[in-house]
CSV table of C-alpha atoms and ligand atoms in Angstrom, one decimal:
chain,number,residue,atom,x,y,z
G,628,MET,CA,0.1,0.0,0.0
G,629,ARG,CA,1.1,3.7,-0.4
G,630,MET,CA,-1.2,6.2,1.5
G,631,SER,CA,-0.7,9.2,3.7
G,632,ILE,CA,-2.8,9.1,6.9
G,633,GLY,CA,-2.4,12.1,8.7
G,634,ALA,CA,1.3,13.1,9.0
G,635,ARG,CA,2.5,9.5,8.2
G,636,LEU,CA,3.1,7.7,4.9
G,637,PHE,CA,2.0,4.1,5.0
G,638,GLU,CA,4.1,2.3,2.5
G,639,GLY,CA,4.9,-1.3,1.6
G,640,PRO,CA,3.0,-4.5,2.5
G,641,GLY,CA,3.2,-4.0,6.4
G,642,PRO,CA,1.3,-5.2,8.2
G,643,PHE,CA,0.5,-2.0,10.2
G,644,LEU,CA,-1.3,-2.1,13.5
G,645,MET,CA,-4.3,-0.1,14.3
G,646,GLY,CA,-4.8,-0.4,18.2
G,647,ILE,CA,-8.1,-0.1,19.4
G,648,VAL,CA,-9.5,2.4,22.1
G,649,ASN,CA,-13.1,1.7,22.9
G,650,ALA,CA,-14.4,4.7,24.8
G,651,THR,CA,-17.6,2.8,25.4
G,652,PRO,CA,-19.4,1.2,28.5
G,653,ASP,CA,-20.3,-1.9,26.4
G,654,SER,CA,-17.7,-3.0,24.0
G,655,PHE,CA,-18.0,-7.0,23.7
G,656,SER,CA,-14.4,-7.6,25.0
G,657,ASP,CA,-13.4,-4.3,27.1
G,658,GLY,CA,-16.6,-2.3,27.4
G,659,GLY,CA,-16.3,0.3,30.5
G,660,ARG,CA,-12.5,0.0,31.0
G,661,TYR,CA,-11.7,3.0,28.9
G,662,LEU,CA,-15.1,5.2,28.9
G,663,GLU,CA,-13.5,7.9,31.1
G,664,PRO,CA,-11.6,10.2,28.6
G,665,GLY,CA,-8.2,9.8,30.8
G,666,ALA,CA,-8.4,5.9,30.8
G,667,ALA,CA,-9.1,6.1,27.0
G,668,VAL,CA,-6.1,8.6,26.5
G,669,ASP,CA,-3.8,6.3,28.8
G,670,ARG,CA,-4.7,3.3,26.6
G,671,ALA,CA,-3.9,4.9,23.3
G,672,LEU,CA,-0.5,6.0,24.7
G,673,ARG,CA,0.0,2.5,26.0
G,674,LEU,CA,-0.9,0.9,22.5
G,675,ALA,CA,1.5,3.5,20.9
G,676,GLU,CA,4.4,2.4,23.1
G,677,GLU,CA,3.6,-1.3,22.3
G,678,GLY,CA,4.2,-0.5,18.6
G,679,ALA,CA,0.8,0.6,17.2
G,680,ASP,CA,0.9,2.4,13.9
G,681,LEU,CA,-2.3,4.2,14.4
G,682,VAL,CA,-5.2,4.2,17.0
G,683,ASP,CA,-8.8,3.7,16.4
G,684,VAL,CA,-11.1,5.6,18.8
G,685,GLY,CA,-14.9,4.7,18.9
G,686,GLY,CA,-17.8,5.6,21.2
G,687,GLU,CA,-20.4,3.4,20.0
G,688,SER,CA,-20.2,-0.6,20.4
G,689,THR,CA,-21.0,-2.6,17.2
G,690,ARG,CA,-21.5,-5.9,18.9
G,691,PRO,CA,-24.5,-8.1,17.8
G,692,GLY,CA,-27.6,-6.4,19.2
G,693,ALA,CA,-26.0,-3.2,20.5
G,694,PRO,CA,-28.3,-0.3,20.9
G,695,PRO,CA,-27.5,2.8,18.7
G,696,VAL,CA,-25.8,5.6,20.5
G,697,PRO,CA,-27.3,9.4,20.1
G,698,ALA,CA,-24.7,11.4,18.2
G,699,ALA,CA,-24.3,14.0,21.1
G,700,GLU,CA,-23.3,11.1,23.5
G,701,GLU,CA,-20.9,9.7,21.2
G,702,ILE,CA,-19.2,12.9,20.3
G,703,ALA,CA,-19.0,13.6,24.4
G,704,ARG,CA,-17.1,10.0,24.6
G,705,VAL,CA,-14.9,10.4,21.4
G,706,VAL,CA,-14.0,14.2,21.0
G,707,PRO,CA,-12.2,14.7,24.4
G,708,VAL,CA,-10.1,11.8,23.7
G,709,VAL,CA,-8.9,13.0,20.3
G,710,GLU,CA,-8.6,16.7,21.8
G,711,ARG,CA,-6.4,15.6,24.6
G,712,LEU,CA,-4.3,13.2,22.6
G,713,ARG,CA,-3.5,16.0,19.8
G,714,ALA,CA,-3.1,18.6,22.8
G,715,ARG,CA,-0.1,16.3,24.2
G,716,GLY,CA,1.4,15.8,20.9
G,717,PHE,CA,0.4,12.3,20.2
G,718,PRO,CA,2.6,11.0,17.5
G,719,LEU,CA,0.3,8.6,15.5
G,720,PRO,CA,-2.6,9.2,13.3
G,721,ILE,CA,-5.9,8.7,15.0
G,722,SER,CA,-8.9,7.1,13.4
G,723,VAL,CA,-12.4,7.5,14.5
G,724,ASP,CA,-14.7,4.4,14.5
G,725,THR,CA,-18.1,6.0,13.7
G,726,VAL,CA,-21.1,5.5,11.3
G,727,LYS,CA,-22.3,9.2,11.7
G,728,GLY,CA,-21.6,12.0,9.8
G,729,ALA,CA,-21.9,14.5,13.0
G,730,VAL,CA,-19.4,12.3,15.0
G,731,ALA,CA,-16.8,12.1,12.1
G,732,ARG,CA,-17.0,15.9,11.5
G,733,ALA,CA,-16.5,16.8,15.4
G,734,ALA,CA,-13.6,14.2,15.6
G,735,LEU,CA,-11.9,15.3,12.5
G,736,LEU,CA,-12.1,19.0,13.8
G,737,ALA,CA,-10.5,17.7,16.9
G,738,GLY,CA,-7.6,16.3,15.1
G,739,ALA,CA,-8.7,12.8,13.6
G,740,ASP,CA,-7.1,11.7,10.6
G,741,LEU,CA,-9.2,8.7,9.1
G,742,VAL,CA,-12.7,7.6,9.4
G,743,ASN,CA,-13.3,4.1,10.2
G,744,ASP,CA,-17.0,3.3,9.0
G,745,VAL,CA,-18.4,0.1,9.5
G,746,SER,CA,-21.5,0.9,7.5
G,747,ALA,CA,-19.3,1.6,4.5
G,748,LEU,CA,-21.1,5.2,4.0
G,749,GLY,CA,-24.8,4.4,5.2
G,750,ASP,CA,-24.9,8.0,6.3
G,751,PRO,CA,-24.6,10.2,3.3
G,752,ASP,CA,-23.3,13.0,5.7
G,753,LEU,CA,-20.5,11.0,6.7
G,754,ALA,CA,-19.4,10.5,3.2
G,755,ARG,CA,-19.5,14.4,2.4
G,756,ALA,CA,-17.5,14.9,5.8
G,757,CYS,CA,-14.8,12.7,4.4
G,758,ALA,CA,-14.9,14.2,0.8
G,759,GLU,CA,-14.8,17.8,2.2
G,760,ALA,CA,-11.8,17.0,4.7
G,761,GLY,CA,-10.0,15.0,2.1
G,762,VAL,CA,-9.3,12.2,4.7
G,763,PRO,CA,-9.2,8.5,4.0
G,764,VAL,CA,-11.9,6.2,4.9
G,765,VAL,CA,-12.4,2.5,6.0
G,766,LEU,CA,-15.4,1.1,4.1
G,767,MET,CA,-16.2,-2.1,6.1
G,768,HIS,CA,-18.7,-4.8,4.7
G,769,MET,CA,-21.8,-5.5,7.1
G,770,ARG,CA,-25.5,-6.1,5.9
G,771,GLY,CA,-28.1,-4.3,8.0
G,772,THR,CA,-27.2,-2.8,11.6
G,773,PRO,CA,-25.6,-4.3,14.6
G,774,ALA,CA,-29.0,-4.7,16.0
G,775,ASP,CA,-30.1,-7.1,12.9
G,776,MET,CA,-27.1,-8.2,11.1
G,777,GLN,CA,-26.8,-11.8,12.4
G,778,SER,CA,-30.2,-12.6,10.6
G,779,ARG,CA,-28.7,-11.3,7.5
G,780,ALA,CA,-25.9,-13.7,7.4
G,781,VAL,CA,-26.9,-15.7,4.4
G,782,TYR,CA,-24.4,-16.1,1.3
G,783,ARG,CA,-24.1,-18.5,-1.6
G,784,ASP,CA,-20.4,-17.6,-1.8
G,785,VAL,CA,-19.5,-15.3,1.0
G,786,VAL,CA,-16.1,-14.0,-0.5
G,787,ALA,CA,-17.6,-13.2,-3.9
G,788,GLU,CA,-20.7,-11.2,-2.3
G,789,VAL,CA,-18.5,-9.4,0.1
G,790,ALA,CA,-16.3,-8.5,-2.8
G,791,ARG,CA,-19.1,-7.4,-5.1
G,792,GLU,CA,-20.7,-5.4,-2.0
G,793,LEU,CA,-17.4,-3.6,-1.1
G,794,GLU,CA,-17.2,-2.7,-4.8
G,795,ALA,CA,-20.4,-1.1,-4.5
G,796,ALA,CA,-19.1,0.7,-1.4
G,797,LEU,CA,-16.3,2.1,-3.7
G,798,ALA,CA,-18.9,3.3,-6.3
G,799,ARG,CA,-20.6,5.1,-3.5
G,800,ALA,CA,-17.5,6.7,-2.2
G,801,GLU,CA,-16.6,7.9,-5.5
G,802,ALA,CA,-20.1,9.1,-6.3
G,803,ALA,CA,-19.6,11.2,-2.9
G,804,GLY,CA,-16.3,12.5,-4.0
G,805,ILE,CA,-14.1,10.4,-2.3
G,806,PRO,CA,-11.6,8.9,-4.9
G,807,ARG,CA,-10.6,5.2,-4.6
G,808,GLU,CA,-7.1,6.2,-3.7
G,809,ARG,CA,-8.4,7.5,-0.3
G,810,THR,CA,-10.3,4.2,0.7
G,811,ILE,CA,-9.4,1.1,2.6
G,812,LEU,CA,-11.6,-1.9,2.4
G,813,ASP,CA,-12.5,-4.5,5.3
G,814,PRO,CA,-14.5,-7.8,5.0
G,815,GLY,CA,-16.2,-7.2,8.3
G,816,ILE,CA,-15.2,-10.2,10.3
G,817,GLY,CA,-18.3,-11.1,12.6
G,818,PHE,CA,-20.5,-8.5,10.9
G,819,ALA,CA,-23.6,-10.4,9.2
G,820,LYS,CA,-21.2,-13.3,9.1
G,821,THR,CA,-21.5,-16.7,10.9
G,822,ALA,CA,-18.3,-18.3,12.4
G,823,GLU,CA,-17.9,-20.5,9.1
G,824,GLN,CA,-18.4,-17.2,6.8
G,825,SER,CA,-15.9,-15.3,9.0
G,826,LEU,CA,-13.3,-18.4,8.6
G,827,GLU,CA,-13.9,-18.6,5.0
G,828,LEU,CA,-13.3,-14.9,4.7
G,829,LEU,CA,-9.9,-15.0,6.7
G,830,ALA,CA,-8.8,-18.2,4.5
G,831,ARG,CA,-9.5,-16.4,1.2
G,832,ALA,CA,-8.8,-12.8,2.2
G,833,GLY,CA,-6.0,-12.7,-0.6
G,834,GLU,CA,-8.8,-12.9,-3.2
G,835,LEU,CA,-10.1,-9.4,-2.1
G,836,ARG,CA,-6.7,-7.9,-3.1
G,837,ALA,CA,-8.3,-8.2,-6.7
G,838,LEU,CA,-10.3,-5.0,-5.6
G,839,GLY,CA,-6.9,-3.2,-5.7
G,840,ARG,CA,-7.2,-1.3,-2.5
G,841,PRO,CA,-5.3,-1.9,1.0
G,842,LEU,CA,-7.1,-4.2,3.2
G,843,LEU,CA,-7.9,-4.0,6.8
G,844,VAL,CA,-9.0,-6.9,8.8
G,845,GLY,CA,-10.3,-7.0,12.4
G,846,PRO,CA,-10.3,-10.6,14.0
G,847,SER,CA,-9.3,-9.5,17.4
G,848,ARG,CA,-10.9,-11.7,20.3
G,849,LYS,CA,-14.1,-12.3,18.0
G,850,SER,CA,-16.6,-15.0,18.6
G,851,PHE,CA,-15.6,-17.1,15.7
G,852,ILE,CA,-12.4,-18.0,17.9
G,853,GLY,CA,-14.9,-18.7,20.7
G,854,LYS,CA,-16.9,-21.1,18.4
G,855,VAL,CA,-13.8,-22.9,17.3
G,856,THR,CA,-12.0,-23.3,20.6
G,857,GLY,CA,-14.8,-22.6,23.3
G,858,ALA,CA,-12.4,-20.0,24.8
G,859,GLU,CA,-14.3,-17.0,26.7
G,860,VAL,CA,-13.7,-13.5,25.1
G,861,GLY,CA,-11.1,-12.7,27.7
G,862,GLU,CA,-8.9,-15.9,26.7
G,863,ARG,CA,-8.8,-15.5,22.9
G,864,LEU,CA,-5.4,-13.8,22.2
G,865,PRO,CA,-3.9,-17.2,20.8
G,866,GLY,CA,-6.7,-17.5,18.6
G,867,THR,CA,-6.2,-14.0,17.6
G,868,LEU,CA,-2.6,-14.7,16.9
G,869,ALA,CA,-3.5,-17.5,14.5
G,870,ALA,CA,-6.0,-15.5,12.7
G,871,VAL,CA,-3.5,-12.5,12.2
G,872,THR,CA,-1.0,-14.9,10.8
G,873,ALA,CA,-3.4,-16.0,8.2
G,874,CYS,CA,-4.1,-12.2,7.4
G,875,VAL,CA,-0.5,-11.5,6.9
G,876,LEU,CA,0.1,-14.4,4.7
G,877,ALA,CA,-2.8,-13.4,2.5
G,878,GLY,CA,-1.4,-10.0,1.9
G,879,VAL,CA,-3.7,-8.0,4.2
G,880,GLU,CA,-1.9,-4.7,5.1
G,881,LEU,CA,-3.7,-3.4,8.1
G,882,LEU,CA,-4.8,-5.3,11.4
G,883,ARG,CA,-7.3,-3.8,13.8
G,884,VAL,CA,-6.3,-5.4,17.1
G,885,HIS,CA,-6.8,-4.8,21.0
G,886,ASP,CA,-3.5,-6.7,22.2
G,887,VAL,CA,-0.9,-4.8,20.2
G,888,ALA,CA,2.4,-6.1,21.6
G,889,ALA,CA,1.6,-9.6,21.3
G,890,VAL,CA,0.4,-9.2,17.8
G,891,ARG,CA,3.2,-7.2,16.8
G,892,GLN,CA,5.5,-10.2,17.5
G,893,ALA,CA,3.2,-12.5,15.5
G,894,ALA,CA,2.8,-10.0,12.7
G,895,ARG,CA,6.6,-9.8,12.4
G,896,VAL,CA,7.1,-13.5,12.2
G,897,ALA,CA,4.2,-13.9,9.9
G,898,ALA,CA,5.7,-11.2,7.5
G,899,ALA,CA,9.0,-12.9,7.7
G,900,LEU,CA,7.4,-16.0,6.4
G,901,ARG,CA,5.5,-14.2,3.6
G,902,ASP,CA,8.8,-12.5,2.6
G,903,ARG,CA,11.1,-15.3,3.7
G,904,ALA,CA,13.5,-12.8,4.9
G,905,VAL,CA,14.7,-11.2,8.4
G,906,PRO,CA,13.9,-7.6,8.3
G,907,GLY,CA,17.2,-5.5,8.7
G,908,ALA,CA,19.7,-8.5,8.3
G,909,ALA,CA,22.8,-8.0,5.9
G,910,ARG,CA,22.2,-9.7,2.6
G,911,PRO,CA,24.9,-12.0,1.5
G,912,GLY,CA,27.2,-10.3,-0.9
G,913,PRO,CA,27.9,-11.6,-4.5
G,914,ARG,CA,30.1,-14.8,-4.7
T,2447,HH2,N1,-14.8,-4.6,14.6
T,2447,HH2,C1,-15.2,-4.0,15.5
T,2447,HH2,C2,-15.4,-2.4,15.7
T,2447,HH2,N2,-15.0,-1.8,14.4
T,2447,HH2,N3,-14.1,-1.8,12.4
T,2447,HH2,C3,-13.5,-2.3,11.3
T,2447,HH2,N4,-13.0,-1.5,10.3
T,2447,HH2,N5,-13.4,-3.8,11.4
T,2447,HH2,C4,-13.8,-4.3,12.2
T,2447,HH2,O1,-13.6,-5.6,12.3
T,2447,HH2,C5,-14.3,-3.9,13.5
T,2447,HH2,C6,-14.5,-2.5,13.3
T,2447,HH2,C7,-15.7,-4.7,16.6
T,2447,HH2,O2,-14.6,-4.6,17.7
T,2447,HH2,P1,-14.6,-4.0,19.0
T,2447,HH2,O3,-14.3,-2.4,18.7
T,2447,HH2,O4,-13.5,-4.3,19.9
T,2447,HH2,O5,-16.2,-4.0,19.8
T,2447,HH2,P2,-17.2,-3.2,20.1
T,2447,HH2,O6,-17.8,-2.9,18.7
T,2447,HH2,O7,-18.1,-4.1,20.8
T,2447,HH2,O8,-16.9,-1.9,20.6
């Protein structure tokens, strides 16, 4: 990939790590831990120390069945975090995880650099906000909303249909004035997908490279790991690392994760397997 996000140029195959900051009371794996702005800021600083390449700040849970949060409430959760991080010179790009134009606008004004939209431009005002600000946007595949998405997990060929629907999202973006060059695509692991469908998408993620855009995947701690192993949500790091490895070998450039330090090591080894090279090692001279 080659894309500027905020002050940073993301260049090469990565993988680059997007660390998750959930400023919510009810996220599926860490709800309530980072709802206070101070706790969310500390979390972002910690993720940066652990080696995150950017952080994703969200104020609305998207877990299956989650109730929608009013825009004003979401702004009150997210904007102070972005403001405080920028005020103290936080060095990484900041992404805002929202489906609402009003929240995206407020976060961009406060210093966010990227919009992560799990509805892939369901709100035309979010598309306008991104087009006007000239920022990149993550277009994630989902059907319906978190309230009803699990009843819509019906596919003949999940990879082909997700690819077709992401292509439609790219067309929506372009029609709204967001050029393809400013888009990142995400198959939406666990969003209107059964565990089997999420596994199929992870195993065949490489096929989505045909869409010609950088890929972001978020397998971290998700329920397909629980379905495969029986592990509770707090015990899914090993399963997350296996999924991350599959993503890297498939050529996924960006990984959205909670456990940055551990994923960083797994991702580096997976990238070395992908490239069959040790980064920074001296190359043998000519014989
Ligand atoms: N997954 C979640 C939230 N946002 N964004 C993208 N682009 N891709 C994802 O897979 C994705 C996402 C769900 O994880 P989390 O934020 O930890 O939970 P919650 O939505 O309950 O806050």
